[in-house]
Coordinates of C-alpha atoms in Angstrom, one line a residue:
M244 CA 194.9 165.1 188.0
T245 CA 194.6 167.4 185.0
L246 CA 191.8 169.9 184.5
N247 CA 190.6 167.9 181.5
E248 CA 190.4 164.8 183.6
L249 CA 188.4 166.7 186.2
I250 CA 186.0 168.0 183.5
D251 CA 185.6 164.5 182.1
Q252 CA 184.8 163.2 185.6
A253 CA 182.3 166.0 186.2
R254 CA 180.6 165.3 182.9
A255 CA 180.4 161.6 183.6
S256 CA 178.6 162.5 186.9
K257 CA 176.2 164.8 185.0
C258 CA 177.4 167.9 186.7
S259 CA 176.7 171.4 185.4
D260 CA 179.6 173.3 187.0
L261 CA 183.1 172.8 188.3
H262 CA 184.9 175.2 190.7
L263 CA 188.6 175.5 191.2
T264 CA 190.0 177.5 194.1
A265 CA 193.7 177.7 194.9
G266 CA 194.5 175.6 198.0
A267 CA 190.9 174.4 198.5
P268 CA 189.0 171.2 197.5
V269 CA 187.5 171.1 194.0
A270 CA 183.8 171.7 194.0
I271 CA 181.1 170.4 191.6
R272 CA 177.4 171.3 191.1
R273 CA 175.2 168.4 190.3
Y274 CA 171.4 169.0 189.8
G275 CA 171.7 172.4 191.5
E276 CA 173.5 171.0 194.6
L277 CA 177.1 172.0 195.4
R278 CA 179.6 169.5 197.0
T279 CA 183.3 169.1 197.2
L280 CA 185.6 166.4 195.8
N281 CA 188.4 164.7 197.6
V282 CA 190.8 166.6 195.4
S283 CA 192.7 169.6 196.7
P284 CA 195.2 171.1 194.2
T285 CA 198.0 173.3 195.5
L286 CA 198.3 176.9 194.6
K287 CA 200.7 176.1 191.8
E288 CA 198.6 173.1 190.5
T289 CA 195.5 175.3 190.4
E290 CA 197.3 178.0 188.4
D291 CA 198.7 175.4 186.0
M292 CA 195.2 173.8 185.5
I293 CA 193.7 177.2 184.7
F294 CA 196.5 178.3 182.4
S295 CA 196.4 175.0 180.6
I296 CA 193.2 176.0 178.8
L297 CA 194.1 179.6 178.1
K298 CA 196.0 181.2 175.2
D299 CA 199.1 183.2 175.9
K300 CA 197.4 186.6 175.6
D301 CA 194.7 185.5 178.0
I302 CA 197.3 184.3 180.5
E303 CA 198.9 187.8 180.4
Y304 CA 195.5 189.4 180.7
V305 CA 194.8 187.4 183.9
K306 CA 198.3 187.9 185.3
A307 CA 197.7 191.7 185.0
G308 CA 194.9 191.3 187.5
N309 CA 191.9 191.0 185.2
D310 CA 188.9 188.6 185.3
L311 CA 188.3 186.7 182.1
D312 CA 185.4 184.9 180.3
V313 CA 186.3 182.4 177.7
A314 CA 184.7 179.3 176.1
Y315 CA 186.2 176.4 174.2
A316 CA 185.3 173.0 172.9
D317 CA 186.5 169.8 174.5
N318 CA 185.9 166.2 173.3
A319 CA 182.4 166.1 174.8
G320 CA 181.0 169.6 174.2
R321 CA 181.5 173.2 175.0
V322 CA 183.0 174.6 178.2
R323 CA 182.5 178.2 179.5
V324 CA 185.1 179.4 181.9
N325 CA 185.3 182.5 184.2
V326 CA 188.7 183.1 185.7
Y327 CA 188.9 185.5 188.6
H328 CA 191.0 186.5 191.6
Q329 CA 190.3 185.9 195.3
R330 CA 192.5 186.4 198.3
N331 CA 195.3 187.2 195.8
N332 CA 195.1 183.8 194.2
L333 CA 193.4 182.5 191.1
A334 CA 190.0 180.7 191.0
A335 CA 187.8 179.5 188.1
S336 CA 184.1 178.7 187.6
I337 CA 183.6 176.3 184.7
R338 CA 180.2 175.7 183.2
L339 CA 179.9 172.4 181.3
L340 CA 177.5 172.7 178.3
D341 CA 175.7 169.9 176.6
P342 CA 177.4 168.4 173.6
Y343 CA 174.3 169.0 171.5
I344 CA 171.4 171.6 171.6
P345 CA 168.2 170.1 173.1
T346 CA 164.9 170.5 171.4
F347 CA 161.9 172.2 173.0
D348 CA 160.4 168.8 173.9
E349 CA 163.6 167.6 175.5
L350 CA 163.7 170.8 177.6
G351 CA 160.1 170.4 178.6
M352 CA 159.2 173.8 177.2
P353 CA 155.6 174.8 176.4
D354 CA 154.3 174.4 172.9
V355 CA 153.9 178.2 172.5
L356 CA 157.6 178.5 171.9
L357 CA 157.1 177.0 168.4
N358 CA 154.8 179.9 167.6
L359 CA 157.3 182.4 169.0
A360 CA 160.2 180.9 167.0
N361 CA 158.1 181.6 163.8
K362 CA 157.7 185.3 164.5
R363 CA 159.2 187.6 161.9
S364 CA 159.9 190.5 164.2
G365 CA 159.6 191.7 167.8
L366 CA 161.3 191.0 171.1
I367 CA 161.3 187.7 173.0
L368 CA 162.9 187.6 176.5
V369 CA 163.9 184.5 178.3
T370 CA 164.3 185.2 182.0
G371 CA 165.1 183.4 185.3
P372 CA 167.7 183.1 188.0
T373 CA 171.3 182.1 187.4
G374 CA 171.6 178.5 186.4
S375 CA 168.0 178.1 185.3
G376 CA 168.8 177.2 181.7
K377 CA 168.2 180.5 179.9
S378 CA 171.1 180.1 177.6
T379 CA 170.0 176.6 176.6
T380 CA 166.5 177.8 175.9
L381 CA 167.8 180.6 173.7
A382 CA 170.1 178.1 171.9
S383 CA 167.1 175.8 171.3
L384 CA 165.1 178.7 169.8
I385 CA 168.1 179.6 167.5
D386 CA 168.6 176.0 166.5
Y387 CA 164.9 175.5 165.7
I388 CA 165.0 178.6 163.4
N389 CA 168.3 177.4 161.9
K390 CA 166.8 174.0 161.0
H391 CA 163.4 175.2 159.7
Q392 CA 163.8 178.7 158.2
A393 CA 166.1 180.3 155.7
K394 CA 167.3 183.3 157.8
H395 CA 170.4 185.3 158.5
I396 CA 171.0 184.9 162.3
I397 CA 173.5 187.0 164.2
T398 CA 174.3 186.1 167.8
I399 CA 176.2 188.4 170.2
E400 CA 177.5 186.5 173.2
D401 CA 179.9 186.8 176.1
P402 CA 181.4 184.3 175.6
I403 CA 180.1 182.1 172.7
E404 CA 178.6 179.0 174.3
Y405 CA 176.8 176.7 171.8
V406 CA 178.1 176.6 168.2
Y407 CA 175.6 176.4 165.4
K408 CA 176.3 174.5 162.1
Y409 CA 174.8 176.1 159.0
D410 CA 171.5 174.4 158.1
K411 CA 168.7 176.3 156.4
S412 CA 169.9 179.5 158.0
F413 CA 173.2 181.3 157.9
V414 CA 174.5 181.9 161.4
H415 CA 177.2 184.4 162.4
Q416 CA 178.4 184.3 166.0
R417 CA 180.2 187.3 167.5
E418 CA 181.9 187.3 170.8
V419 CA 182.1 190.4 173.1
G420 CA 185.7 191.3 173.8
R421 CA 187.0 189.4 170.8
D422 CA 184.9 190.2 167.8
V423 CA 183.0 193.2 169.2
P424 CA 183.7 195.6 172.1
D425 CA 180.3 195.4 173.8
F426 CA 176.7 194.3 173.3
A427 CA 175.3 197.7 172.3
T428 CA 178.0 198.4 169.7
A429 CA 177.5 194.9 168.2
L430 CA 173.7 195.5 168.1
R431 CA 174.1 198.8 166.2
S432 CA 176.5 197.2 163.8
A433 CA 174.2 194.2 163.3
L434 CA 171.5 196.4 161.8
R435 CA 173.9 197.0 158.8
E436 CA 174.6 193.3 158.3
D437 CA 171.2 192.3 156.8
P438 CA 170.0 190.1 159.7
D439 CA 166.6 188.5 160.2
V440 CA 167.2 187.3 163.7
I441 CA 169.5 188.8 166.4
M442 CA 170.3 187.0 169.6
V443 CA 171.8 189.1 172.4
G444 CA 173.3 187.1 175.3
E445 CA 172.0 189.5 178.0
M446 CA 170.4 192.9 178.2
R447 CA 172.7 194.3 180.9
D448 CA 172.3 198.1 180.6
F449 CA 170.2 200.8 179.1
E450 CA 172.4 201.1 175.9
T451 CA 171.9 197.4 175.1
I452 CA 168.1 197.6 176.0
N453 CA 167.7 200.6 173.7
A454 CA 169.6 199.0 170.9
A455 CA 167.6 195.8 171.2
I456 CA 164.3 197.6 171.1
N457 CA 165.5 199.7 168.1
A458 CA 166.4 196.4 166.3
A459 CA 163.0 195.0 167.0
E460 CA 161.3 198.2 165.9
T461 CA 163.1 198.0 162.5
G462 CA 161.6 194.6 161.7
H463 CA 164.0 192.1 163.2
L464 CA 163.3 189.3 165.6
V465 CA 165.4 189.9 168.7
L466 CA 166.0 187.3 171.4
S467 CA 167.7 188.0 174.8
T468 CA 167.8 187.2 178.5
L469 CA 167.4 189.0 181.8
H470 CA 168.0 187.8 185.4
T471 CA 164.4 188.3 186.6
K472 CA 162.0 185.8 188.3
S473 CA 158.7 186.8 186.7
A474 CA 157.2 188.5 183.7
A475 CA 156.0 191.5 185.8
Q476 CA 159.5 191.9 187.3
T477 CA 161.0 191.7 183.8
V478 CA 158.8 194.6 182.5
D479 CA 159.7 196.7 185.6
R480 CA 163.4 195.9 185.2
V481 CA 163.5 197.0 181.6
I482 CA 161.7 200.3 182.2
S483 CA 163.6 201.0 185.4
A484 CA 166.9 200.7 183.5
C485 CA 166.0 203.6 181.3
P486 CA 166.7 207.3 182.3
S487 CA 163.7 208.9 183.9
E488 CA 163.4 211.6 181.3
I489 CA 162.7 209.0 178.5
Q490 CA 160.8 206.4 180.4
T491 CA 157.5 207.4 179.0
S492 CA 158.6 207.0 175.4
M493 CA 160.5 203.8 176.3
V494 CA 157.3 202.3 177.8
S495 CA 155.4 202.9 174.6
R496 CA 158.2 201.5 172.4
F497 CA 158.7 198.4 174.7
A498 CA 154.9 197.7 174.7
S499 CA 154.8 197.9 170.9
V500 CA 157.7 195.4 170.2
L501 CA 157.5 192.9 173.0
N502 CA 156.3 189.5 171.8
A503 CA 156.7 187.4 175.0
V504 CA 158.5 186.9 178.3
I505 CA 159.4 183.3 179.1
T506 CA 160.5 182.8 182.7
Q507 CA 161.9 179.5 183.8
D508 CA 163.4 177.8 186.8
L509 CA 164.8 174.3 187.3
V510 CA 163.2 172.2 190.1
P511 CA 164.6 168.9 191.5
R512 CA 162.5 165.9 190.4
S513 CA 160.8 163.9 193.2
Q514 CA 161.2 160.4 191.9
E515 CA 164.5 160.4 190.1
D516 CA 167.8 162.3 189.7
G517 CA 167.7 165.5 187.7
R518 CA 165.6 168.6 187.4
I519 CA 162.6 169.6 185.5
C520 CA 161.8 173.1 184.0
A521 CA 158.9 175.1 185.6
T522 CA 157.9 178.0 183.3
E523 CA 155.9 181.2 183.2
V524 CA 154.7 182.5 179.8
M525 CA 153.5 186.1 179.2
L526 CA 152.3 186.8 175.6
N527 CA 151.9 190.5 174.8
N528 CA 148.2 190.8 173.8
N529 CA 146.2 194.0 174.0
S530 CA 145.5 193.6 177.7
I531 CA 149.1 193.1 178.6
S532 CA 150.2 195.9 176.3
N533 CA 147.8 198.4 177.9
L534 CA 149.0 197.4 181.4
I535 CA 152.6 198.0 180.4
R536 CA 151.7 201.4 179.0
E537 CA 149.7 202.4 182.1
G538 CA 152.5 201.2 184.4
K539 CA 150.1 198.7 186.1
Y540 CA 152.7 195.9 186.3
N541 CA 151.1 194.4 189.4
Q542 CA 148.0 193.5 187.4
I543 CA 150.0 191.5 184.8
P544 CA 149.6 188.2 186.7
S545 CA 145.8 188.5 186.6
A546 CA 145.9 189.3 182.9
M547 CA 148.1 186.2 182.3
H548 CA 145.6 184.1 184.2
A549 CA 142.8 185.4 182.0
G550 CA 145.0 184.5 179.0
L551 CA 145.4 180.8 179.9
G552 CA 143.6 179.8 176.7
Q553 CA 146.1 181.7 174.6
G554 CA 149.0 179.8 176.1
M555 CA 149.9 182.1 179.0
H556 CA 150.4 180.8 182.5
S557 CA 152.1 181.8 185.7
L558 CA 155.1 180.1 187.4
N559 CA 152.8 179.0 190.2
Y560 CA 150.5 177.3 187.6
S561 CA 153.4 175.4 186.2
L562 CA 154.7 174.4 189.7
A563 CA 151.2 173.3 190.7
Q564 CA 150.8 171.2 187.5
L565 CA 154.2 169.5 188.1
Y566 CA 153.3 168.8 191.7
R567 CA 149.9 167.3 190.8
M568 CA 151.6 165.0 188.3
G569 CA 154.0 163.8 191.0
M570 CA 157.1 165.2 189.3
I571 CA 158.2 167.5 192.1
D572 CA 157.7 167.6 195.8
R573 CA 155.5 170.1 197.6
E574 CA 158.4 171.6 199.5
E575 CA 160.4 172.2 196.3
A576 CA 157.4 173.7 194.6
I577 CA 157.0 176.2 197.5
L578 CA 160.8 176.9 197.6
H579 CA 160.8 177.9 193.9
S580 CA 157.6 179.9 193.9
N581 CA 157.6 183.7 193.8
N582 CA 154.2 183.7 195.6
P583 CA 154.1 180.7 198.0
S584 CA 150.7 181.6 199.6
E585 CA 149.0 181.7 196.2
L586 CA 150.7 178.4 195.3
L587 CA 149.4 176.7 198.5
N588 CA 145.9 177.8 197.5
M589 CA 146.3 176.3 194.1
I590 CA 147.5 172.9 195.3

């Protein structure tokens, strides 16, 4: 069986990921659950499968002992591949992306995202654990802007996942390691390229965080992601990533440019196959901004609860709503909660 045949089979089964490991059964992830297939390629077959989708220079790079992130288009959509080494053999994790970019409604995202997509400047962060759909939500935001506004959009990705066709906007996509050396360098360069919107695949380090905040301060709308599980944790992570001697000034800058933090997680449905998105929304109003400046991150959940009428809500609020509507089970709601005791009181 070829790798393309395995990918086609995984897509037909609505899988999100495919894992190849030399000398071991092929594994797939379907609706968050990992299981193995009755297919066990040999060491040579695994290597041939992986190399079949790589360019010659990428093959040489991998043979030199390096890990590699690449993306490419197949007949049914985009594929993101991470090639790595384990036990002196090759392995690959393959993410199967949707052939089209879903809308906010199709993703089950709150209506407040429409207002955020129409912002002219500031910082919007989409957060959540690995595999929670952050990249797809970002893509949906970019696609909405592309279809409804005349903007110059620059994306900085590692690697490029969804590809945007020019619509009302003009979209330039830059890939780290191919078009630009790193996120921070690309961000600094983007400011000289007359952008309206800048999408940064991930804020991984202080240099990238500082460059993203600087871009937002200079009148651009900046979108990015973090691997955090709540709005309060996101604020803490951003500030903690900064050197101690400049944290005070960074807190003020961050509080000034932040528009919103959208946290999400995918929860298995109770009555049918598939998963549904549970969300947390923090909008940066005066109350939230003051808490950020004063370092009172533990009080952010209470301020979000008070801002329910403005479109804010906690992850527990979303989980409780989904449970009451019969869309998720009680056990799954508790499992995905970042404060189970509070959730139990709510439901």
